[in-house]
Every structure is written in C-alpha cells, then in structure tokens.
C-alpha positions as a Markdown table, in Angstrom:
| # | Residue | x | y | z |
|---|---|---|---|---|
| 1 | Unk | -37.1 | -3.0 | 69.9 |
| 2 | Unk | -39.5 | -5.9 | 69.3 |
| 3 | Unk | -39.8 | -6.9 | 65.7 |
| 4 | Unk | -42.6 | -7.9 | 63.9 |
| 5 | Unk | -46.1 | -6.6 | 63.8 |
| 6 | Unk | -48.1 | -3.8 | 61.9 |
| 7 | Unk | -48.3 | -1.7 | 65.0 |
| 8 | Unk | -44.6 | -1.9 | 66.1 |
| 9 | Unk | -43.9 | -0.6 | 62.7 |
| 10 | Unk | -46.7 | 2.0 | 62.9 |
| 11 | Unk | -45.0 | 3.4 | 66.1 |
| 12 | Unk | -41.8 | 3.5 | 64.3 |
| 13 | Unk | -43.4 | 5.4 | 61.2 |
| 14 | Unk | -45.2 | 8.1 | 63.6 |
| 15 | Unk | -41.9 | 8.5 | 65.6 |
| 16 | Unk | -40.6 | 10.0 | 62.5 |
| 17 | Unk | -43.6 | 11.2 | 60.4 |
| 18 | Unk | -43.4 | 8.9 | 57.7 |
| 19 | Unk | -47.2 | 7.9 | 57.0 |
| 20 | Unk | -49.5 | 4.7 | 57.5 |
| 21 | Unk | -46.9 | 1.8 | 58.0 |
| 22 | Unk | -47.2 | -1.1 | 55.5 |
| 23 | Unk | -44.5 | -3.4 | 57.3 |
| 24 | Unk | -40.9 | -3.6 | 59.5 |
| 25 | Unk | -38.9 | -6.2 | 58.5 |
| 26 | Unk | -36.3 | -8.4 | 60.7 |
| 27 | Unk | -32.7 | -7.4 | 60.4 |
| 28 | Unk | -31.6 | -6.6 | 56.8 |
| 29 | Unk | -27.6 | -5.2 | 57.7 |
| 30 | Unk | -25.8 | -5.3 | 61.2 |
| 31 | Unk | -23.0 | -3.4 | 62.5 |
| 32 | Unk | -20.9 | -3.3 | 66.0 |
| 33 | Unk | -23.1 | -0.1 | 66.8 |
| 34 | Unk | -26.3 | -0.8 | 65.4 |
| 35 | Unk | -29.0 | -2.8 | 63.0 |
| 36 | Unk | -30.9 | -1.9 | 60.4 |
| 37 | Unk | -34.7 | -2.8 | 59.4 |
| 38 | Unk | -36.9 | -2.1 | 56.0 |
| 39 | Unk | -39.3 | 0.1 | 57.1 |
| 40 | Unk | -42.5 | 0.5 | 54.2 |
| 41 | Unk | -45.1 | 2.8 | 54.3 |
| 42 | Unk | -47.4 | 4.9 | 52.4 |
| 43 | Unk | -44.9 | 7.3 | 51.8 |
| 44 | Unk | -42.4 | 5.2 | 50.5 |
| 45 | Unk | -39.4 | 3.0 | 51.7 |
| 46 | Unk | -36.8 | 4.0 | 55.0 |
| 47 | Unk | -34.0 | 2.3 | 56.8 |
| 48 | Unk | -34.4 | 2.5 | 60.5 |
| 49 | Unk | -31.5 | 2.0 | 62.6 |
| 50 | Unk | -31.8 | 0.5 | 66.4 |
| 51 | Unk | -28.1 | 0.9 | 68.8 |
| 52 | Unk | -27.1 | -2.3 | 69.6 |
| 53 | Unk | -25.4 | -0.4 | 72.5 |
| 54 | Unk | -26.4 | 2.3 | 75.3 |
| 55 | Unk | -24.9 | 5.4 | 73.5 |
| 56 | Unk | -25.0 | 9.2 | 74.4 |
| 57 | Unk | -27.8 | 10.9 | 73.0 |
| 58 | Unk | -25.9 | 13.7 | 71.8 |
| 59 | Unk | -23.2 | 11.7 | 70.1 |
| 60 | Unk | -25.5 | 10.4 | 68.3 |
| 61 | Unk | -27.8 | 13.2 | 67.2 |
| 62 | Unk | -24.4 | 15.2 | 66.2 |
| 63 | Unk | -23.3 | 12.1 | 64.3 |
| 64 | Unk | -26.7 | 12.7 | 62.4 |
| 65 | Unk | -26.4 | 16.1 | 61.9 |
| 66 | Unk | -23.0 | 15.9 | 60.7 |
| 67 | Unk | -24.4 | 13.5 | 58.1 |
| 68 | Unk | -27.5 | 15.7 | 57.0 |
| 69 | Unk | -24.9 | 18.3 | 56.4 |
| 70 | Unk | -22.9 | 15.9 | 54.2 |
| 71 | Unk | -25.7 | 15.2 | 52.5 |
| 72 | Unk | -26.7 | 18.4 | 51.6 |
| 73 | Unk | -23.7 | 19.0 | 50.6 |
| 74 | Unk | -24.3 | 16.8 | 47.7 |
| 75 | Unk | -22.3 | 13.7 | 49.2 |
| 76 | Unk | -23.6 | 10.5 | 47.9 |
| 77 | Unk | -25.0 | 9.6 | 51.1 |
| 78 | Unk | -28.6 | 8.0 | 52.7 |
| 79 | Unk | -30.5 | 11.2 | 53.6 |
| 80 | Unk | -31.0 | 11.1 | 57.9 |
| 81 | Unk | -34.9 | 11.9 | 58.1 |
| 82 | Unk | -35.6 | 14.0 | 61.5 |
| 83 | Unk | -38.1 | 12.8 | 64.6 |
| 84 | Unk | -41.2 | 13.9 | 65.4 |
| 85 | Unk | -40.0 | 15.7 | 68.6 |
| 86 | Unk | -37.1 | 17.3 | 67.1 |
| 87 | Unk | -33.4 | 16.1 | 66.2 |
| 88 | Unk | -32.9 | 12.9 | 64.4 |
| 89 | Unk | -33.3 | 10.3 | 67.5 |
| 90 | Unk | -36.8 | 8.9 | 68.9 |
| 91 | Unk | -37.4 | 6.3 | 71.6 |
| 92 | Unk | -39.1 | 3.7 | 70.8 |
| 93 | Unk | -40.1 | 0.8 | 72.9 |
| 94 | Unk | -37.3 | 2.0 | 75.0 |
| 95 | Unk | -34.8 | 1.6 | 72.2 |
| 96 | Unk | -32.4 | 4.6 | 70.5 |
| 97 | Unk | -33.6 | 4.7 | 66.9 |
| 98 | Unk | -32.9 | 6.5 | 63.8 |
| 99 | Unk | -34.5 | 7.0 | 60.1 |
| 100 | Unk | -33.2 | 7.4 | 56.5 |
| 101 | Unk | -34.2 | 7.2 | 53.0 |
| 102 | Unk | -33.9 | 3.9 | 51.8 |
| 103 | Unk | -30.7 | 3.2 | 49.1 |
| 104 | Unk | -29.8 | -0.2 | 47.6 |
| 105 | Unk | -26.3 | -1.1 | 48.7 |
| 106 | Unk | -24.3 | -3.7 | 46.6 |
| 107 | Unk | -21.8 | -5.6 | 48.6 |
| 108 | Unk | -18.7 | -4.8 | 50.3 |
| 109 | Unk | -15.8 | -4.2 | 47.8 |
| 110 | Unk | -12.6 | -3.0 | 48.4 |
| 111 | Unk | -12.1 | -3.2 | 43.8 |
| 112 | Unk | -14.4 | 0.0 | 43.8 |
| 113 | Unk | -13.2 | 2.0 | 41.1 |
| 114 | Unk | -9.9 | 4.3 | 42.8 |
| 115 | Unk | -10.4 | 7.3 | 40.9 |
| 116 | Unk | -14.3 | 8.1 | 42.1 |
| 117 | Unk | -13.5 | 6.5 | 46.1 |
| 118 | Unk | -10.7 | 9.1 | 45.8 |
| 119 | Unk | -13.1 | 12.1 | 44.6 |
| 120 | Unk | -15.9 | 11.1 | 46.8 |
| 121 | Unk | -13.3 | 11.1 | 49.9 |
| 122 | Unk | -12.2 | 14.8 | 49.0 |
| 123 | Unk | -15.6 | 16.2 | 48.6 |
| 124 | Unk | -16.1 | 14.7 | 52.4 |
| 125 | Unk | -13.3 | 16.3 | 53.6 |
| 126 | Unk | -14.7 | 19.5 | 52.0 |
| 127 | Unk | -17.3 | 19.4 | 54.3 |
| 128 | Unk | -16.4 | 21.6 | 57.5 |
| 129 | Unk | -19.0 | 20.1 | 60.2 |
| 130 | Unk | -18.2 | 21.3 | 64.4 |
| 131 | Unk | -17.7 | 18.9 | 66.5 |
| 132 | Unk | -18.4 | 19.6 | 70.4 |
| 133 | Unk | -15.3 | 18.4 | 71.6 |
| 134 | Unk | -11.7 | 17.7 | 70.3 |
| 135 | Unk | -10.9 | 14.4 | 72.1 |
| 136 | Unk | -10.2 | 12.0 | 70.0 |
| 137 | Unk | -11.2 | 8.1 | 71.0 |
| 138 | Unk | -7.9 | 5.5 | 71.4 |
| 139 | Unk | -9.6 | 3.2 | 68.8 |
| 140 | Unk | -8.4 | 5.9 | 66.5 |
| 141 | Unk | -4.7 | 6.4 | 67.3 |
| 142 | Unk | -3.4 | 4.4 | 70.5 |
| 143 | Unk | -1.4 | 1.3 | 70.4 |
| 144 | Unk | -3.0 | -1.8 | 72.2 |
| 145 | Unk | 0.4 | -2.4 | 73.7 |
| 146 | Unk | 3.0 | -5.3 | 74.5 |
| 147 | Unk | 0.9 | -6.0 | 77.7 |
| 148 | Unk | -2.6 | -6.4 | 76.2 |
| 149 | Unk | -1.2 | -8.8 | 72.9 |
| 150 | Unk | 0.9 | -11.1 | 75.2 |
| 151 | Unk | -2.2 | -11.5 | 77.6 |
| 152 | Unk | -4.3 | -12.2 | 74.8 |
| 153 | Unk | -1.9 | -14.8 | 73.1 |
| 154 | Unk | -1.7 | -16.4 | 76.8 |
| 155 | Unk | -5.7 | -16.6 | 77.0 |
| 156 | Unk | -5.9 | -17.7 | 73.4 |
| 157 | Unk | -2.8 | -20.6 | 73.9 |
| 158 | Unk | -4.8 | -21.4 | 77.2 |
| 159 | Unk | -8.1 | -22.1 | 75.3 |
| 160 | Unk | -6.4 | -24.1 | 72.6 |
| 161 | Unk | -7.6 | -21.3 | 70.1 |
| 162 | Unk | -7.2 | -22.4 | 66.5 |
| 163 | Unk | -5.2 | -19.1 | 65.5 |
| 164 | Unk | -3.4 | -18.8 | 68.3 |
| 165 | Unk | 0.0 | -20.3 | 66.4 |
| 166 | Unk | -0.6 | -17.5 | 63.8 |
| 167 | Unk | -0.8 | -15.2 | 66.5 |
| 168 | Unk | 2.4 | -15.6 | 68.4 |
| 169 | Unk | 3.7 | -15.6 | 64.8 |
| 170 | Unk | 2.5 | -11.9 | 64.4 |
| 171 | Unk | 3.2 | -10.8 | 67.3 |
| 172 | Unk | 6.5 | -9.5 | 66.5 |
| 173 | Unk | 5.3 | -7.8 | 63.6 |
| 174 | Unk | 2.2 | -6.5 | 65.5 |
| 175 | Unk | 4.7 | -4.5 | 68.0 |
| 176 | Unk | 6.7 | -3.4 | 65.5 |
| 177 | Unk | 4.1 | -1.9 | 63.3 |
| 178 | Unk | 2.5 | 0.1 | 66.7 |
| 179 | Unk | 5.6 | 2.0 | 67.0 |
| 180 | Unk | 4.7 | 4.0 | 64.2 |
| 181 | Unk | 1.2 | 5.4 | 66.3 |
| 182 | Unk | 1.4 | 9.1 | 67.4 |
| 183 | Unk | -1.6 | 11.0 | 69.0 |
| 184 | Unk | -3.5 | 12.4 | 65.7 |
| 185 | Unk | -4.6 | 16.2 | 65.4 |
| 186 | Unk | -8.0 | 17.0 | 65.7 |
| 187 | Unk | -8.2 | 18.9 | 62.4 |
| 188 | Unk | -11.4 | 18.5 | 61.7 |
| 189 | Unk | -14.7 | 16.2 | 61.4 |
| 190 | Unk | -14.0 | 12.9 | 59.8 |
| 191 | Unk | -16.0 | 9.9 | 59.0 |
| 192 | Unk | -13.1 | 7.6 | 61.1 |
| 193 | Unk | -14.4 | 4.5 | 59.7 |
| 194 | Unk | -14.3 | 4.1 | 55.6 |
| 195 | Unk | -13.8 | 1.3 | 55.1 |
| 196 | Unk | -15.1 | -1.3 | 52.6 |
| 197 | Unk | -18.2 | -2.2 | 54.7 |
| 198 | Unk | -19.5 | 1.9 | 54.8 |
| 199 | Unk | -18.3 | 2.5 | 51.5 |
| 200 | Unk | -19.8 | 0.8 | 48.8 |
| 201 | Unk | -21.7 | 1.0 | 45.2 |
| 202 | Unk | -25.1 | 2.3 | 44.9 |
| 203 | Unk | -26.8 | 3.3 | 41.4 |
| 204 | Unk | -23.2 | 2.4 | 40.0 |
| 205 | Unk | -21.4 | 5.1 | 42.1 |
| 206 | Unk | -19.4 | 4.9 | 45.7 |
| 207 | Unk | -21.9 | 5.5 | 48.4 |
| 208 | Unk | -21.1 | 6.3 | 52.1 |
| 209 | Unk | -23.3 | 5.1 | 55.3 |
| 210 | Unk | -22.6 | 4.9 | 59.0 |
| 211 | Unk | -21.8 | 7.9 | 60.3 |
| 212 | Unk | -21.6 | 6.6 | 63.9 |
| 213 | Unk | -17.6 | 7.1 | 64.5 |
| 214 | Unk | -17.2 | 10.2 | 62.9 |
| 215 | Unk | -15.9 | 12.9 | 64.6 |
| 216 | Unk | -12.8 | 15.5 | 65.5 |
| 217 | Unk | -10.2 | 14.0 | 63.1 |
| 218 | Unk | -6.9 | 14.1 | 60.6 |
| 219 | Unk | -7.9 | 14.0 | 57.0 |
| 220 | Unk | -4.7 | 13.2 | 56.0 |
| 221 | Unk | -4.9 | 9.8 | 58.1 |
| 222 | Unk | -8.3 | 9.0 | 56.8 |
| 223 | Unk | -6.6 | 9.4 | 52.8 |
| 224 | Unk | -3.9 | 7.3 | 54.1 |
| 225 | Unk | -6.4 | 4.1 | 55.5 |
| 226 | Unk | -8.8 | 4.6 | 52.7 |
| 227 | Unk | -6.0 | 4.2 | 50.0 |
| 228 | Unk | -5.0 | 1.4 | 51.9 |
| 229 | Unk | -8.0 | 0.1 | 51.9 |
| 230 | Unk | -9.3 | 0.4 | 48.3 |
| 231 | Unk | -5.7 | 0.5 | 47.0 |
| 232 | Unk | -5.5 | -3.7 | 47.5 |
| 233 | Unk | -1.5 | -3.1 | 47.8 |
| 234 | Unk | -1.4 | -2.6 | 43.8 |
| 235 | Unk | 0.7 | 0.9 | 43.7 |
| 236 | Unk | -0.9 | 2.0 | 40.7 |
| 237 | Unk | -4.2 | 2.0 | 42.4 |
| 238 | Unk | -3.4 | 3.6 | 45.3 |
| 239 | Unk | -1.6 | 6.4 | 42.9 |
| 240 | Unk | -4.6 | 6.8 | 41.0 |
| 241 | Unk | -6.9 | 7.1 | 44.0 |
| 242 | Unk | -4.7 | 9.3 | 45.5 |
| 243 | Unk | -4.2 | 11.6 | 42.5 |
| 244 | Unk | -7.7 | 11.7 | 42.1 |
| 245 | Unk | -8.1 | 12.8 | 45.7 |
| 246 | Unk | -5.6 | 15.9 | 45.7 |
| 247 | Unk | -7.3 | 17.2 | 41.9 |
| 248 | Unk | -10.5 | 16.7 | 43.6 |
| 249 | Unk | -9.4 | 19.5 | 46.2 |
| 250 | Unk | -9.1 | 17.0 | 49.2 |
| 251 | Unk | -6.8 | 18.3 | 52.0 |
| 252 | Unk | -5.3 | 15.6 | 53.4 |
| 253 | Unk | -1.6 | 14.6 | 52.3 |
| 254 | Unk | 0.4 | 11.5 | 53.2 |
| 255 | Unk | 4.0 | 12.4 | 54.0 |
| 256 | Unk | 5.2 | 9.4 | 56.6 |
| 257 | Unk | 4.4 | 6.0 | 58.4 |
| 258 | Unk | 3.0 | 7.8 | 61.5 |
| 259 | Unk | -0.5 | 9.1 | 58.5 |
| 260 | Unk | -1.2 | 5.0 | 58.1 |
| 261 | Unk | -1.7 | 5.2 | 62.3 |
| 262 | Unk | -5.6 | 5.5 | 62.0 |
| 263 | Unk | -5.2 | 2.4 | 60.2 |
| 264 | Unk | -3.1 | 0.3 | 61.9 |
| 265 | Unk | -4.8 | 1.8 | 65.5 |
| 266 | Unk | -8.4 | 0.5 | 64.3 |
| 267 | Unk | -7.6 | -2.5 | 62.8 |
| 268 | Unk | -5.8 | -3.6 | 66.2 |
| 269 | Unk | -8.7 | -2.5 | 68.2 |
| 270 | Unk | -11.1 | -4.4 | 66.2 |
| 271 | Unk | -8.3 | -7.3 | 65.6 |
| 272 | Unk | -8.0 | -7.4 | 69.4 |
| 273 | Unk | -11.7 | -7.0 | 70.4 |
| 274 | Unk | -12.7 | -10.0 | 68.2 |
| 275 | Unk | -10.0 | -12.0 | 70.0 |
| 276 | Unk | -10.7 | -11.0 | 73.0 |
| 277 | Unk | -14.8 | -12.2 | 72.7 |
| 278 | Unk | -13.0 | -15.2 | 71.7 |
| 279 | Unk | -11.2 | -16.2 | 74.6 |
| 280 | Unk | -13.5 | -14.9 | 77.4 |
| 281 | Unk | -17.5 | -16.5 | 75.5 |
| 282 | Unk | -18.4 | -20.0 | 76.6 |
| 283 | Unk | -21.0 | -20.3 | 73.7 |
| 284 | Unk | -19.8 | -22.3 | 70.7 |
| 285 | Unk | -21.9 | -19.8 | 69.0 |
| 286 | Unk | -20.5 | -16.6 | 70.5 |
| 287 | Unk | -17.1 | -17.9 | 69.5 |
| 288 | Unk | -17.8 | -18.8 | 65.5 |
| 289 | Unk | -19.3 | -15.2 | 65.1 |
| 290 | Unk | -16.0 | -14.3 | 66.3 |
| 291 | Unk | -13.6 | -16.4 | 64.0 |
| 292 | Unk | -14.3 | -14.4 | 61.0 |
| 293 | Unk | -13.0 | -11.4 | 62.2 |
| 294 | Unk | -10.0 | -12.9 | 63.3 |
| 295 | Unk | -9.6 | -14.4 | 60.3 |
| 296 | Unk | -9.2 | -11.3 | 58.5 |
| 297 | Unk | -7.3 | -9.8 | 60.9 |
| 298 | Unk | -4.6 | -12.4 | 61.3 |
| 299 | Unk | -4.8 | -13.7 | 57.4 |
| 300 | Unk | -4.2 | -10.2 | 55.8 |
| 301 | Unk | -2.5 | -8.1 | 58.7 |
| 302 | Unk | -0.9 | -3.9 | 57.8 |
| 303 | Unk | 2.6 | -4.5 | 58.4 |
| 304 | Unk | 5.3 | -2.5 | 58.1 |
| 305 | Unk | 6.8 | -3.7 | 55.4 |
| 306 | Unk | 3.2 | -2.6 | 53.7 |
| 307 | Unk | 3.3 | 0.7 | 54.9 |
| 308 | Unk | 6.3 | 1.5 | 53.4 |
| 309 | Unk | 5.5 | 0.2 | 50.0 |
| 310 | Unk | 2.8 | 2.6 | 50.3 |
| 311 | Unk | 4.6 | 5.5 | 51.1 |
| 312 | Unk | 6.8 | 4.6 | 47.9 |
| 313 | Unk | 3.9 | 4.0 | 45.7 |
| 314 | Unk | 2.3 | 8.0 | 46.8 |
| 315 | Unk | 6.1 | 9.4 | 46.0 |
C-alpha cells in the first residue's frame, strides 16, 4: 500500500465506511504478519492493518470474526470495523487490509499486574468461537529437531556469527527441553500468541490485539505460556495469576511439562527463524534487525530446569 497522501487515505476510509479522511500516517507498530497505520477522519480515529505477507483470505476474515466475537463478548479488545463489501478484509491498492477502532497501547510489559492477565485470559477462554478446521500449525507444538539446530549452528559458526558460541552452548539444553513437545488437542479457539507484545495496558487495564495466530487450540497450554510469560519466574506471581485464572472460570489446567510445549514450540520457531534470516541475508541491515531477536532468544532461553520450577510453583 503506498503511504502518504490525502487520497490514499480517502480510499482506505471508503474501503471501510469511515467518513472524509483527514490523514494516514507511516507505520506506527509492526508485526511478523502485518503493520499498522493512524488512520483520521471525520468520524474519528482507526488502526488500519496492511499483511506484510500473502495470506488466505479466509484465515484472515475468520481471524477477524473470531475477534469481533471476543469483543462483543466484553473482552478488552480493539473493536474489528467490517468492509464496505462485506466481511472485515478490503483490497486496497492491491494490498490485504483491515480496520479497527483506535486504542492507546502502552508498551510491552511482561510486570502487568498477574491477577487481571489471569482474569482477562479466562474470560478469553470463555469465548467458544468455530474454527473451520482442527489442524493445528507446527509453530504451535513441533520440535525444530536435532537436524535443523546443528545445521543452523554450522551456518552461524560458518559466518562467524557473534552468538554462535552461546549457541552451541544451548544446544544441549535446546534438545533436551523439545523432548517434552507432544502434538496438542484441538480443544478449542485460542489466541496462540499472548505474549507481552499482544498483551498490554490500555486505560490502566490488560488489553489484547492481534488476532492473526489464533485458532483450533489447548487452553490449558495457552495458561501455561502466558503464566510463563507474565509470571517473570517469581512463583508467587505465577500462583497468583494462575489462581486468579481458575476463580475467573478459565478452563485450562497445567498438570505436566508436556502444557509448557506451546511455549517452548513458538519460542524455538521464532528463536530459529530469526537465526536463520541471520545466516542466509547479505545486508548488514537485514542482519541487525535480526540480532535482537536472537538476543532474547539465546539471553533468556525456557529450559527445563524452568519448567519444572513452574510446575512446583502451580502445586
């Protein structure tokens, strides 16, 4: 989508109905799946949302609908605004693009108070959306293997990568923790990707956005990764979110190792795709958007060792 311009953000207001166009702004917030631009008009203020990627039209638009029901439901959650022509997808300029009211975000921050991520994660689970199929994606539950992490520590000792000593340091640990991954039951439909980045503080209370890897799902694995995530490895965090999830009627429960796989599973895959754009970009400049997530990945790793304190903290 080209940026800029009082009539490219005209055609973005009439794609979605939302009155004489004021101004579109450059990128405000980027994902892996998408960007998002201040759209102002007469009628007030929207987030539109342009794929970075060629995605399925119908993922998307059940993604969307799946979120409208949420927030109907009362979550705390931007409302998805629908087309002109139907559904909640337009084309414009030849680009996939979406529309929601506009909320003020605060920054990421895995501190958010555990008691409300905990209620805000069971009212989510209390929403009972169908999803067309029950195939789950192996970014949510499959290893990345012995094979794949040895050829990526060869590439990365090849290139004389900065991490790669930390790396083949991990690696061990890496292999070990993937033996706890087991396919996950498609219970029902789950967000798949709370972390700190789509679950933050707006008007003083957690807020959820990005919708875009939800679907068929284990609640009780999303519980796990999200007290995981917001518990910061203090026990009585994670007990309080946790406790605050099961009085809030949440469904999920976290008996064993094998609940933290959607954790471990996505933050290999995304571990492993930002090393992997590492080794194989040429551009200096492809390769420093890259170190950050690697950073994170190898400076503050889910290890076993982890998981289990977890386990012990939940009882």
């Amino acid at each position: 989508m080209r940026q800029g311009g009082a009539m490219q953000a005209q055609t973005v207001a009439d794609a979605f109905g939302l009155g004489r166009a004021t101004s579109l702004s450059d990128p405000v917030a980027r994902g892996e799946l998408g960007e998002i631009r201040r759209l102002d008009t007469d009628h007030g203020t929207f987030a539109v949302k342009q794929a970075l990627e060629s995605s399925s039209v119908n993922a998307a638009e059940t993604s969307a609908a799946y979120q409208r029901m949420c927030w109907e439901a009362g979550i705390p959650t931007p409302e998805p605004l629908p087309a002109t022509t139907g559904g909640f997808t337009a084309q414009v300029d030849g680009e996939q693009v979406r529309a929601y009211a506009w909320a003020e975000l605060a920054d990421p921050d895995p501190t958010l108070d555990p008691a409300a991520v905990g209620t805000l994660v069971a009212w989510l689970h209390g929403v009972r959306h169908p999803w067309p199929t029950s195939e789950i994606d192996p970014w949510f539950e499959a290893p990345i293997g012995r094979a794949e992490w040895k050829d990526v520590l060869k590439a990365s000792r090849a290139e004389r990568a900065p991490y790669a000593n930390r790396l083949a340091e991990l690696l061990p640990d890496l292999l070990e923790i993937e033996e706890i991954l087991t396919p996950m039951r498609p219970v029902q439909t789950c967000h798949l990707d709370l972390w700190a980045d789509n679950l933050r503080r707006s008007d003083g209370r957690p807020f959820v956005i990005d919708f875009d890897n939800a679907g068929p799902g284990d609640p009780s694995r999303e519980i796990a990764m999200v007290i995981f995530g917001f518990g910061r490895g203090d026990a009585v965090r994670q007990r309080i979110l946790y406790d605050a999830y099961l009085a809030a009627g949440g469904p999920g429960r976290v008996r064993d190792r094998a609940d933290l796989g959607l954790a471990v599973a996505q933050l290999h895959h995304i571990g492993h795709r930002h090393l992997t754009m590492w080794v194989t970009a040429r551009d200096p400049k492809a390769r420093a958007r890259s170190l950050p997530g690697i950073d994170e990945f190898l400076g503050g790793p889910l290890l076993l060792p982890d998981v289990d304190a977890l386990m012990e903290a939940l009882g």
